[in-house]
Amino acid sequence: MAGRNGRTVRDLRRANRTVVLQRLYFDGPLSRFELGPATGLSSGSVSNVVADLVADGLVEEAGSVDSDGGRPRTLLRVAPGSGHMIGVDVGETRVRVELFDLALNELARAERPLTPQRYDVEVIVDHIRAGIAEVLTSADIAPDRLLGVGIGVPGIVERTADRGAVVHGQTIGWDAVPLEALLRTGSHLPGTVPYFIDNGAKTLGQAEMWFGAGRGARNALVVLFGSGVGACLVTPEAEYGRAVEWGHLTVRVRGRRCRCGALGCLEAYAGAESLLARWGEEGGRPPADTDEETALTAMLAAAYPAGGEKADPVALAVLEETAEYLGAGLSDLINLFQPERILIGGWAGLQLGTRFLPAVRRHAMSYALRHPAEKVTIDLGRLGPDAVTVGAAVLPLADFFARGGRRAEPVPEGPPPAWRTALAERAPQ
């Protein structure tokens, strides 16, 4: 029966389970007595919800604490082994797949390196499938125990009714790729396991906001600085974040050509790929036949040598110019969105780290309007190179919480007809 506000008893029970699970997850262990004021539920409602969650195996006892003059109070926590998620990072140098328990403890990982220009769709799909199989086998976890597979990808993700998640990745040559359909075709995962596919900057932002340097902020921007650059905007209106194609703001009219095809994009100056290219164009000597991460490490060592050696003036000048471009790009975000915090992550951001940050802050403050600039802090993210995979795993976890700890409904076996059409069009002739 629905009430005056349209909510049914089932809706109310799901909402109560959600709020109890979330409070135990983020603030636990807690006693039943503490859960009342933490959730706003009555003691009777707390007892009923906890009993249901314990019966479902989602909540377990975690010791006890003394009470004021009474019996010790039993502490409760979310049971880590009651569910599992997989997070996938389709990155710029590798595909990384990690298996987590419900407490986001890493149980297994697999990595597949990507050689330059290897964003072939079939290759990526094969890497993801193989990585999923490897981590499940390594941890001896049955596929039907998964709450879902979260995947962070470069590009814009569109959710369609007939083809699932479709990826528009202009910089990697993906034009409306039906990634979810491709993964489901021939998958060894049961139809009860959902896929959650989103922009990699957004999954990075999700991780930092839930577990990293963004906790407690209501309005923040999390920047992914790798081969390219992107950002995730988190506000009260978009609490799970919104991907922002920050790397394709024009910072120089008739400037360098970006890998998206346009001229003068921020990414054409501040992304690691263009940074290394500019080092070579200006007369530097980037290491040949190596991946971008190794090459950037060499560039940093050349610009900031240890032991009193002479710095490479070209590498140093390019890095200093890149810091100014990044700072100017951040000033646009400050002026547009007036965030409390800006957090910098991504493999290149982490490599450049604290050595790069003071110059980026200085330039951002000099280009931004004074009032919003005085209210923002700019720091590095705290979750390291695994932040995108953690954030990807959070996607099925957040869905699980929203369902009150119930698993997703089974999806139909096999792709819908429109998916079959899309796959047929991509088949070799």
CSV table of C-alpha atoms in Angstrom, one decimal:
chain,number,residue,atom,x,y,z
A,1,MET,CA,0.0,0.0,0.0
A,2,ALA,CA,1.3,3.5,-0.9
A,3,GLY,CA,1.1,6.4,1.6
A,4,ARG,CA,0.1,9.9,0.8
A,5,ASN,CA,3.6,10.7,-0.5
A,6,GLY,CA,3.5,7.7,-2.8
A,7,ARG,CA,6.0,5.6,-0.8
A,8,THR,CA,5.0,2.0,-0.1
A,9,VAL,CA,5.9,0.0,3.0
A,10,ARG,CA,8.5,-1.8,0.9
A,11,ASP,CA,10.1,1.6,0.0
A,12,LEU,CA,10.2,2.5,3.7
A,13,ARG,CA,11.9,-0.7,4.6
A,14,ARG,CA,14.4,-0.4,1.8
A,15,ALA,CA,15.2,3.2,2.9
A,16,ASN,CA,15.6,2.1,6.5
A,17,ARG,CA,18.0,-0.7,5.5
A,18,THR,CA,20.0,1.8,3.4
A,19,VAL,CA,20.5,4.3,6.1
A,20,VAL,CA,21.5,1.7,8.7
A,21,LEU,CA,23.9,0.0,6.3
A,22,GLN,CA,25.5,3.3,5.3
A,23,ARG,CA,26.0,4.5,8.9
A,24,LEU,CA,27.6,1.2,9.9
A,25,TYR,CA,29.7,1.2,6.8
A,26,PHE,CA,31.1,4.8,7.2
A,27,ASP,CA,31.0,5.2,11.0
A,28,GLY,CA,30.9,1.7,12.4
A,29,PRO,CA,31.3,-0.4,14.4
A,30,LEU,CA,28.2,1.1,16.2
A,31,SER,CA,25.8,-0.3,18.8
A,32,ARG,CA,22.1,-0.4,18.3
A,33,PHE,CA,21.8,2.4,20.9
A,34,GLU,CA,24.2,4.6,18.8
A,35,LEU,CA,22.4,3.8,15.5
A,36,GLY,CA,19.2,5.5,16.7
A,37,PRO,CA,20.5,9.1,16.8
A,38,ALA,CA,22.9,8.4,13.9
A,39,THR,CA,20.1,7.3,11.6
A,40,GLY,CA,17.1,9.2,13.0
A,41,LEU,CA,15.2,5.9,13.4
A,42,SER,CA,13.3,4.8,16.5
A,43,SER,CA,14.8,2.1,18.7
A,44,GLY,CA,12.2,-0.3,17.5
A,45,SER,CA,12.9,0.4,13.8
A,46,VAL,CA,16.6,0.0,14.4
A,47,SER,CA,16.1,-3.4,16.1
A,48,ASN,CA,13.9,-4.6,13.3
A,49,VAL,CA,16.3,-3.5,10.5
A,50,VAL,CA,19.4,-4.9,12.3
A,51,ALA,CA,17.6,-8.2,12.8
A,52,ASP,CA,16.8,-8.3,9.0
A,53,LEU,CA,20.4,-7.4,8.1
A,54,VAL,CA,21.9,-10.0,10.5
A,55,ALA,CA,19.6,-12.7,9.1
A,56,ASP,CA,20.7,-11.7,5.6
A,57,GLY,CA,24.3,-12.1,6.6
A,58,LEU,CA,25.1,-8.4,5.8
A,59,VAL,CA,25.7,-7.3,9.4
A,60,GLU,CA,27.7,-9.1,12.1
A,61,GLU,CA,28.8,-8.5,15.7
A,62,ALA,CA,32.2,-6.8,16.2
A,63,GLY,CA,32.8,-6.9,20.0
A,64,SER,CA,31.2,-4.9,22.7
A,65,VAL,CA,31.7,-1.7,24.8
A,66,ASP,CA,30.8,-0.9,28.4
A,67,SER,CA,27.6,1.1,28.9
A,68,ASP,CA,26.8,3.5,31.7
A,69,GLY,CA,25.8,1.2,34.5
A,70,GLY,CA,24.2,-1.4,32.3
A,71,ARG,CA,25.1,-4.5,30.4
A,72,PRO,CA,27.9,-4.1,27.7
A,73,ARG,CA,26.5,-3.0,24.3
A,74,THR,CA,27.2,-5.2,21.3
A,75,LEU,CA,28.9,-3.4,18.4
A,76,LEU,CA,27.8,-4.1,14.9
A,77,ARG,CA,29.5,-3.8,11.5
A,78,VAL,CA,28.9,-4.6,7.9
A,79,ALA,CA,30.2,-8.1,7.2
A,80,PRO,CA,33.2,-7.7,4.8
A,81,GLY,CA,32.7,-11.2,3.3
A,82,SER,CA,29.0,-10.7,2.5
A,83,GLY,CA,29.5,-9.3,-0.9
A,84,HIS,CA,32.2,-8.7,-3.5
A,85,MET,CA,32.8,-6.1,-6.2
A,86,ILE,CA,35.2,-5.8,-9.2
A,87,GLY,CA,36.7,-2.5,-10.2
A,88,VAL,CA,38.3,-2.0,-13.6
A,89,ASP,CA,40.4,0.9,-14.8
A,90,VAL,CA,40.7,1.2,-18.6
A,91,GLY,CA,43.7,3.4,-18.3
A,92,GLU,CA,46.2,4.9,-20.6
A,93,THR,CA,49.1,2.5,-20.0
A,94,ARG,CA,47.2,-0.6,-18.8
A,95,VAL,CA,43.9,-2.2,-17.9
A,96,ARG,CA,43.8,-2.8,-14.2
A,97,VAL,CA,41.2,-5.2,-12.6
A,98,GLU,CA,40.8,-5.5,-8.8
A,99,LEU,CA,38.5,-7.7,-6.7
A,100,PHE,CA,37.3,-6.3,-3.4
A,101,ASP,CA,35.2,-7.5,-0.5
A,102,LEU,CA,32.4,-5.4,0.8
A,103,ALA,CA,34.8,-3.4,3.0
A,104,LEU,CA,36.9,-2.6,-0.1
A,105,ASN,CA,39.7,-4.8,1.0
A,106,GLU,CA,41.7,-5.8,-2.1
A,107,LEU,CA,41.5,-9.6,-2.5
A,108,ALA,CA,43.2,-10.0,-6.0
A,109,ARG,CA,44.4,-7.9,-8.9
A,110,ALA,CA,45.3,-8.4,-12.6
A,111,GLU,CA,47.0,-6.0,-15.0
A,112,ARG,CA,47.2,-6.1,-18.8
A,113,PRO,CA,49.7,-3.5,-20.3
A,114,LEU,CA,48.6,-1.5,-23.3
A,115,THR,CA,51.1,-0.8,-26.0
A,116,PRO,CA,50.8,2.6,-27.8
A,117,GLN,CA,47.7,3.0,-29.8
A,118,ARG,CA,46.2,-0.2,-28.5
A,119,TYR,CA,42.7,1.0,-27.8
A,120,ASP,CA,41.3,-1.6,-30.2
A,121,VAL,CA,37.9,-2.3,-28.8
A,122,GLU,CA,38.2,-6.1,-29.0
A,123,VAL,CA,41.6,-6.0,-27.2
A,124,ILE,CA,40.2,-3.9,-24.4
A,125,VAL,CA,37.1,-6.3,-24.0
A,126,ASP,CA,39.4,-9.3,-24.0
A,127,HIS,CA,41.6,-7.7,-21.3
A,128,ILE,CA,38.6,-7.0,-19.1
A,129,ARG,CA,37.2,-10.5,-19.5
A,130,ALA,CA,40.5,-12.1,-18.8
A,131,GLY,CA,41.2,-9.9,-15.8
A,132,ILE,CA,37.8,-10.7,-14.3
A,133,ALA,CA,38.4,-14.4,-14.7
A,134,GLU,CA,41.9,-14.2,-13.3
A,135,VAL,CA,40.9,-12.3,-10.1
A,136,LEU,CA,37.9,-14.5,-9.4
A,137,THR,CA,40.1,-17.7,-9.8
A,138,SER,CA,42.9,-16.2,-7.7
A,139,ALA,CA,40.6,-15.4,-4.8
A,140,ASP,CA,38.4,-18.5,-5.3
A,141,ILE,CA,35.3,-16.4,-5.5
A,142,ALA,CA,32.2,-17.7,-7.3
A,143,PRO,CA,31.0,-15.3,-10.0
A,144,ASP,CA,27.4,-15.3,-8.6
A,145,ARG,CA,28.8,-13.7,-5.4
A,146,LEU,CA,29.6,-10.5,-7.2
A,147,LEU,CA,27.4,-7.4,-6.6
A,148,GLY,CA,28.6,-6.0,-9.9
A,149,VAL,CA,31.5,-4.9,-12.0
A,150,GLY,CA,32.4,-1.2,-12.2
A,151,ILE,CA,34.5,0.1,-15.1
A,152,GLY,CA,36.1,3.5,-15.5
A,153,VAL,CA,36.8,4.4,-19.1
A,154,PRO,CA,38.1,7.5,-21.0
A,155,GLY,CA,35.3,9.4,-22.7
A,156,ILE,CA,31.7,10.2,-22.3
A,157,VAL,CA,29.3,7.4,-21.3
A,158,GLU,CA,25.8,7.4,-22.5
A,159,ARG,CA,23.2,5.0,-21.0
A,160,THR,CA,20.7,3.7,-23.6
A,161,ALA,CA,17.6,1.5,-23.1
A,162,ASP,CA,18.5,-0.8,-26.0
A,163,ARG,CA,22.3,-1.1,-25.9
A,164,GLY,CA,23.2,-0.4,-22.3
A,165,ALA,CA,26.3,1.7,-21.6
A,166,VAL,CA,27.8,3.3,-24.8
A,167,VAL,CA,31.2,5.0,-24.8
A,168,HIS,CA,32.1,8.0,-26.9
A,169,GLY,CA,35.9,8.2,-26.6
A,170,GLN,CA,37.0,10.7,-29.2
A,171,THR,CA,40.6,10.8,-28.0
A,172,ILE,CA,41.0,7.0,-28.2
A,173,GLY,CA,39.0,6.5,-31.4
A,174,TRP,CA,35.9,5.1,-29.8
A,175,ASP,CA,32.7,6.2,-31.6
A,176,ALA,CA,29.5,5.0,-29.8
A,177,VAL,CA,31.1,1.7,-28.7
A,178,PRO,CA,28.4,-0.5,-27.0
A,179,LEU,CA,30.9,-1.6,-24.3
A,180,GLU,CA,28.3,-3.2,-22.0
A,181,ALA,CA,26.9,-5.3,-24.9
A,182,LEU,CA,30.3,-6.4,-26.0
A,183,LEU,CA,31.2,-7.5,-22.5
A,184,ARG,CA,27.9,-9.4,-22.0
A,185,THR,CA,28.3,-11.3,-25.2
A,186,GLY,CA,30.3,-14.5,-24.4
A,187,SER,CA,30.7,-13.5,-20.8
A,188,HIS,CA,31.1,-16.2,-18.2
A,189,LEU,CA,29.4,-14.0,-15.5
A,190,PRO,CA,25.8,-14.9,-14.7
A,191,GLY,CA,23.0,-12.5,-15.8
A,192,THR,CA,22.5,-11.5,-12.2
A,193,VAL,CA,25.8,-9.6,-12.2
A,194,PRO,CA,25.3,-6.0,-13.4
A,195,TYR,CA,27.9,-3.8,-15.2
A,196,PHE,CA,28.4,-0.2,-14.1
A,197,ILE,CA,30.4,1.8,-16.7
A,198,ASP,CA,31.4,5.4,-16.2
A,199,ASN,CA,34.0,8.0,-17.0
A,200,GLY,CA,37.3,7.3,-15.2
A,201,ALA,CA,37.6,10.8,-13.8
A,202,LYS,CA,34.2,10.3,-12.2
A,203,THR,CA,35.2,7.0,-10.6
A,204,LEU,CA,38.4,8.7,-9.3
A,205,GLY,CA,36.3,11.5,-7.8
A,206,GLN,CA,33.9,9.0,-6.3
A,207,ALA,CA,36.7,7.2,-4.5
A,208,GLU,CA,38.3,10.4,-3.2
A,209,MET,CA,35.0,11.7,-1.9
A,210,TRP,CA,34.0,8.5,-0.1
A,211,PHE,CA,37.4,7.4,1.2
A,212,GLY,CA,40.1,9.9,0.4
A,213,ALA,CA,40.9,13.6,0.7
A,214,GLY,CA,37.4,14.7,-0.4
A,215,ARG,CA,35.6,13.3,2.7
A,216,GLY,CA,33.5,16.0,4.4
A,217,ALA,CA,33.5,18.4,1.4
A,218,ARG,CA,30.1,19.4,-0.1
A,219,ASN,CA,31.5,21.1,-3.2
A,220,ALA,CA,34.7,19.7,-4.7
A,221,LEU,CA,36.5,19.0,-8.0
A,222,VAL,CA,38.7,15.9,-8.4
A,223,VAL,CA,41.2,16.2,-11.3
A,224,LEU,CA,42.6,13.2,-13.2
A,225,PHE,CA,46.0,14.1,-14.6
A,226,GLY,CA,47.4,11.3,-16.8
A,227,SER,CA,48.1,11.1,-20.6
A,228,GLY,CA,45.2,13.4,-20.8
A,229,VAL,CA,43.3,15.4,-18.2
A,230,GLY,CA,39.7,15.3,-16.9
A,231,ALA,CA,37.8,16.2,-13.9
A,232,CYS,CA,34.8,15.2,-11.7
A,233,LEU,CA,32.5,17.8,-10.1
A,234,VAL,CA,30.8,17.0,-6.9
A,235,THR,CA,28.1,19.2,-5.5
A,236,PRO,CA,25.0,18.7,-3.3
A,237,GLU,CA,23.0,18.5,-6.5
A,238,ALA,CA,25.4,15.9,-8.0
A,239,GLU,CA,26.6,14.0,-4.9
A,240,TYR,CA,27.9,11.0,-7.0
A,241,GLY,CA,29.8,13.4,-9.2
A,242,ARG,CA,29.6,14.6,-12.8
A,243,ALA,CA,32.4,14.1,-15.3
A,244,VAL,CA,33.7,17.4,-16.8
A,245,GLU,CA,35.6,17.3,-20.1
A,246,TRP,CA,38.0,19.9,-18.6
A,247,GLY,CA,40.9,18.8,-20.8
A,248,HIS,CA,39.2,20.1,-23.8
A,249,LEU,CA,38.8,23.7,-22.7
A,250,THR,CA,40.6,26.0,-25.2
A,251,VAL,CA,43.6,27.6,-23.5
A,252,ARG,CA,45.3,28.9,-26.7
A,253,VAL,CA,43.7,30.0,-29.9
A,254,ARG,CA,45.2,28.3,-32.9
A,255,GLY,CA,47.5,26.3,-30.6
A,256,ARG,CA,48.8,22.8,-30.6
A,257,ARG,CA,46.5,20.1,-32.0
A,258,CYS,CA,44.9,18.0,-29.3
A,259,ARG,CA,44.4,14.2,-29.8
A,260,CYS,CA,40.7,15.0,-29.9
A,261,GLY,CA,41.4,16.9,-33.2
A,262,ALA,CA,40.8,20.4,-32.0
A,263,LEU,CA,43.4,23.1,-31.6
A,264,GLY,CA,44.6,24.7,-28.3
A,265,CYS,CA,43.0,22.3,-25.8
A,266,LEU,CA,44.4,22.2,-22.2
A,267,GLU,CA,45.2,18.5,-22.8
A,268,ALA,CA,47.4,19.4,-25.7
A,269,TYR,CA,49.7,21.3,-23.2
A,270,ALA,CA,49.1,19.7,-19.8
A,271,GLY,CA,48.6,16.0,-20.5
A,272,ALA,CA,51.6,13.8,-20.0
A,273,GLU,CA,51.5,12.6,-23.6
A,274,SER,CA,51.8,16.2,-24.9
A,275,LEU,CA,54.3,17.1,-22.1
A,276,LEU,CA,56.7,14.4,-23.3
A,277,ALA,CA,56.2,15.4,-26.9
A,278,ARG,CA,57.0,19.0,-26.2
A,279,TRP,CA,60.2,18.0,-24.4
A,280,GLY,CA,61.3,16.3,-27.6
A,281,GLU,CA,60.2,19.1,-29.8
A,282,GLU,CA,62.1,21.7,-27.8
A,283,GLY,CA,65.4,19.7,-28.2
A,284,GLY,CA,65.2,17.3,-25.2
A,285,ARG,CA,65.9,13.6,-25.3
A,286,PRO,CA,62.9,11.6,-24.1
A,287,PRO,CA,63.8,7.9,-23.7
A,288,ALA,CA,62.7,5.9,-26.7
A,289,ASP,CA,60.7,2.6,-26.8
A,290,THR,CA,59.3,2.9,-23.3
A,291,ASP,CA,55.9,3.6,-21.7
A,292,GLU,CA,54.7,7.1,-20.7
A,293,GLU,CA,55.1,6.5,-17.0
A,294,THR,CA,58.8,5.5,-17.4
A,295,ALA,CA,59.4,8.4,-19.7
A,296,LEU,CA,57.8,10.9,-17.3
A,297,THR,CA,60.0,9.6,-14.5
A,298,ALA,CA,63.1,10.2,-16.7
A,299,MET,CA,61.9,13.7,-17.5
A,300,LEU,CA,61.5,14.5,-13.8
A,301,ALA,CA,64.9,13.1,-13.0
A,302,ALA,CA,66.4,15.2,-15.8
A,303,ALA,CA,64.7,18.4,-14.7
A,304,TYR,CA,65.4,17.9,-10.9
A,305,PRO,CA,68.6,15.8,-10.8
A,306,ALA,CA,69.9,14.4,-7.5
A,307,GLY,CA,73.4,14.8,-6.2
A,308,GLY,CA,74.2,18.2,-7.5
A,309,GLU,CA,74.1,17.2,-11.2
A,310,LYS,CA,73.1,19.9,-13.8
A,311,ALA,CA,69.4,20.1,-14.7
A,312,ASP,CA,68.2,19.6,-18.2
A,313,PRO,CA,67.0,23.2,-19.0
A,314,VAL,CA,64.6,22.0,-21.7
A,315,ALA,CA,62.9,19.5,-19.4
A,316,LEU,CA,62.7,22.0,-16.6
A,317,ALA,CA,61.2,24.7,-18.8
A,318,VAL,CA,58.6,22.4,-20.2
A,319,LEU,CA,57.6,21.3,-16.8
A,320,GLU,CA,57.4,24.8,-15.5
A,321,GLU,CA,55.2,25.9,-18.5
A,322,THR,CA,53.0,22.8,-17.9
A,323,ALA,CA,52.5,23.9,-14.3
A,324,GLU,CA,51.3,27.3,-15.5
A,325,TYR,CA,48.9,25.7,-18.0
A,326,LEU,CA,47.5,23.5,-15.3
A,327,GLY,CA,47.2,26.4,-12.9
A,328,ALA,CA,45.4,28.5,-15.5
A,329,GLY,CA,43.1,25.5,-16.2
A,330,LEU,CA,42.3,25.1,-12.5
A,331,SER,CA,41.5,28.8,-12.3
A,332,ASP,CA,38.7,28.3,-14.8
A,333,LEU,CA,37.3,25.6,-12.6
A,334,ILE,CA,37.6,27.9,-9.6
A,335,ASN,CA,35.8,30.7,-11.3
A,336,LEU,CA,33.1,28.5,-12.8
A,337,PHE,CA,32.2,26.2,-9.8
A,338,GLN,CA,33.7,27.9,-6.7
A,339,PRO,CA,34.7,24.6,-5.0
A,340,GLU,CA,35.9,24.1,-1.5
A,341,ARG,CA,38.6,21.7,-2.6
A,342,ILE,CA,40.4,20.7,-5.7
A,343,LEU,CA,42.2,17.3,-5.5
A,344,ILE,CA,44.7,16.2,-8.1
A,345,GLY,CA,45.1,12.5,-8.9
A,346,GLY,CA,45.9,10.2,-11.8
A,347,TRP,CA,49.3,8.5,-12.4
A,348,ALA,CA,51.0,11.7,-13.8
A,349,GLY,CA,49.6,13.9,-11.0
A,350,LEU,CA,51.0,11.4,-8.5
A,351,GLN,CA,54.4,11.2,-10.2
A,352,LEU,CA,54.8,15.0,-10.3
A,353,GLY,CA,53.4,15.1,-6.8
A,354,THR,CA,54.4,17.7,-4.2
A,355,ARG,CA,57.3,19.0,-6.4
A,356,PHE,CA,54.8,20.3,-8.9
A,357,LEU,CA,52.0,21.3,-6.6
A,358,PRO,CA,53.3,24.6,-5.2
A,359,ALA,CA,53.8,26.1,-8.7
A,360,VAL,CA,50.3,24.9,-9.8
A,361,ARG,CA,48.8,26.5,-6.7
A,362,ARG,CA,50.6,29.7,-7.3
A,363,HIS,CA,49.5,30.0,-11.0
A,364,ALA,CA,45.9,29.0,-10.1
A,365,MET,CA,45.6,31.7,-7.5
A,366,SER,CA,47.1,34.3,-9.9
A,367,TYR,CA,44.6,33.6,-12.7
A,368,ALA,CA,41.5,33.0,-10.6
A,369,LEU,CA,39.1,35.6,-9.2
A,370,ARG,CA,40.2,36.6,-5.7
A,371,HIS,CA,37.1,35.8,-3.8
A,372,PRO,CA,36.6,32.1,-4.9
A,373,ALA,CA,40.4,31.6,-4.9
A,374,GLU,CA,40.6,32.5,-1.2
A,375,LYS,CA,38.0,29.8,-0.3
A,376,VAL,CA,39.6,26.8,-2.2
A,377,THR,CA,42.3,24.4,-1.2
A,378,ILE,CA,44.4,22.5,-3.8
A,379,ASP,CA,45.9,19.3,-2.8
A,380,LEU,CA,46.9,15.8,-4.0
A,381,GLY,CA,44.5,12.9,-3.7
A,382,ARG,CA,45.2,10.3,-1.0
A,383,LEU,CA,44.3,7.0,-2.6
A,384,GLY,CA,47.2,6.5,-4.9
A,385,PRO,CA,47.3,4.8,-8.3
A,386,ASP,CA,44.4,2.4,-7.4
A,387,ALA,CA,41.9,5.3,-7.0
A,388,VAL,CA,40.1,4.7,-10.3
A,389,THR,CA,39.6,1.0,-9.6
A,390,VAL,CA,38.4,1.7,-6.1
A,391,GLY,CA,36.0,4.3,-7.4
A,392,ALA,CA,34.8,1.9,-10.1
A,393,ALA,CA,34.1,-0.8,-7.4
A,394,VAL,CA,32.1,1.9,-5.5
A,395,LEU,CA,29.6,2.0,-8.4
A,396,PRO,CA,28.1,-1.4,-7.6
A,397,LEU,CA,28.5,-0.8,-3.9
A,398,ALA,CA,26.5,2.4,-4.1
A,399,ASP,CA,23.8,0.6,-6.1
A,400,PHE,CA,23.7,-2.2,-3.5
A,401,PHE,CA,23.3,0.4,-0.7
A,402,ALA,CA,20.5,2.2,-2.6
A,403,ARG,CA,18.7,-1.2,-2.9
A,404,GLY,CA,18.8,-1.6,0.9
A,405,GLY,CA,21.4,-4.4,0.6
A,406,ARG,CA,19.4,-6.3,-2.0
A,407,ARG,CA,21.1,-7.7,-5.0
A,408,ALA,CA,20.2,-6.4,-8.5
A,409,GLU,CA,17.4,-8.1,-10.4
A,410,PRO,CA,18.6,-10.5,-13.1
A,411,VAL,CA,19.1,-9.1,-16.5
A,412,PRO,CA,17.8,-11.0,-19.6
A,413,GLU,CA,20.1,-13.7,-20.9
A,414,GLY,CA,21.8,-12.6,-24.1
A,415,PRO,CA,21.8,-9.0,-25.5
A,416,PRO,CA,18.6,-7.4,-26.8
A,417,PRO,CA,18.1,-7.3,-30.6
A,418,ALA,CA,19.6,-3.8,-30.9
A,419,TRP,CA,22.7,-5.0,-29.2
A,420,ARG,CA,22.9,-7.9,-31.6
A,421,THR,CA,22.7,-5.4,-34.5
A,422,ALA,CA,25.5,-3.3,-33.1
A,423,LEU,CA,27.7,-6.3,-32.6
A,424,ALA,CA,27.0,-7.6,-36.1
A,425,GLU,CA,28.0,-4.3,-37.6
A,426,ARG,CA,31.4,-4.6,-35.9
A,427,ALA,CA,32.0,-8.2,-36.9
A,428,PRO,CA,34.7,-8.8,-39.5
A,429,GLN,CA,33.4,-9.0,-43.0
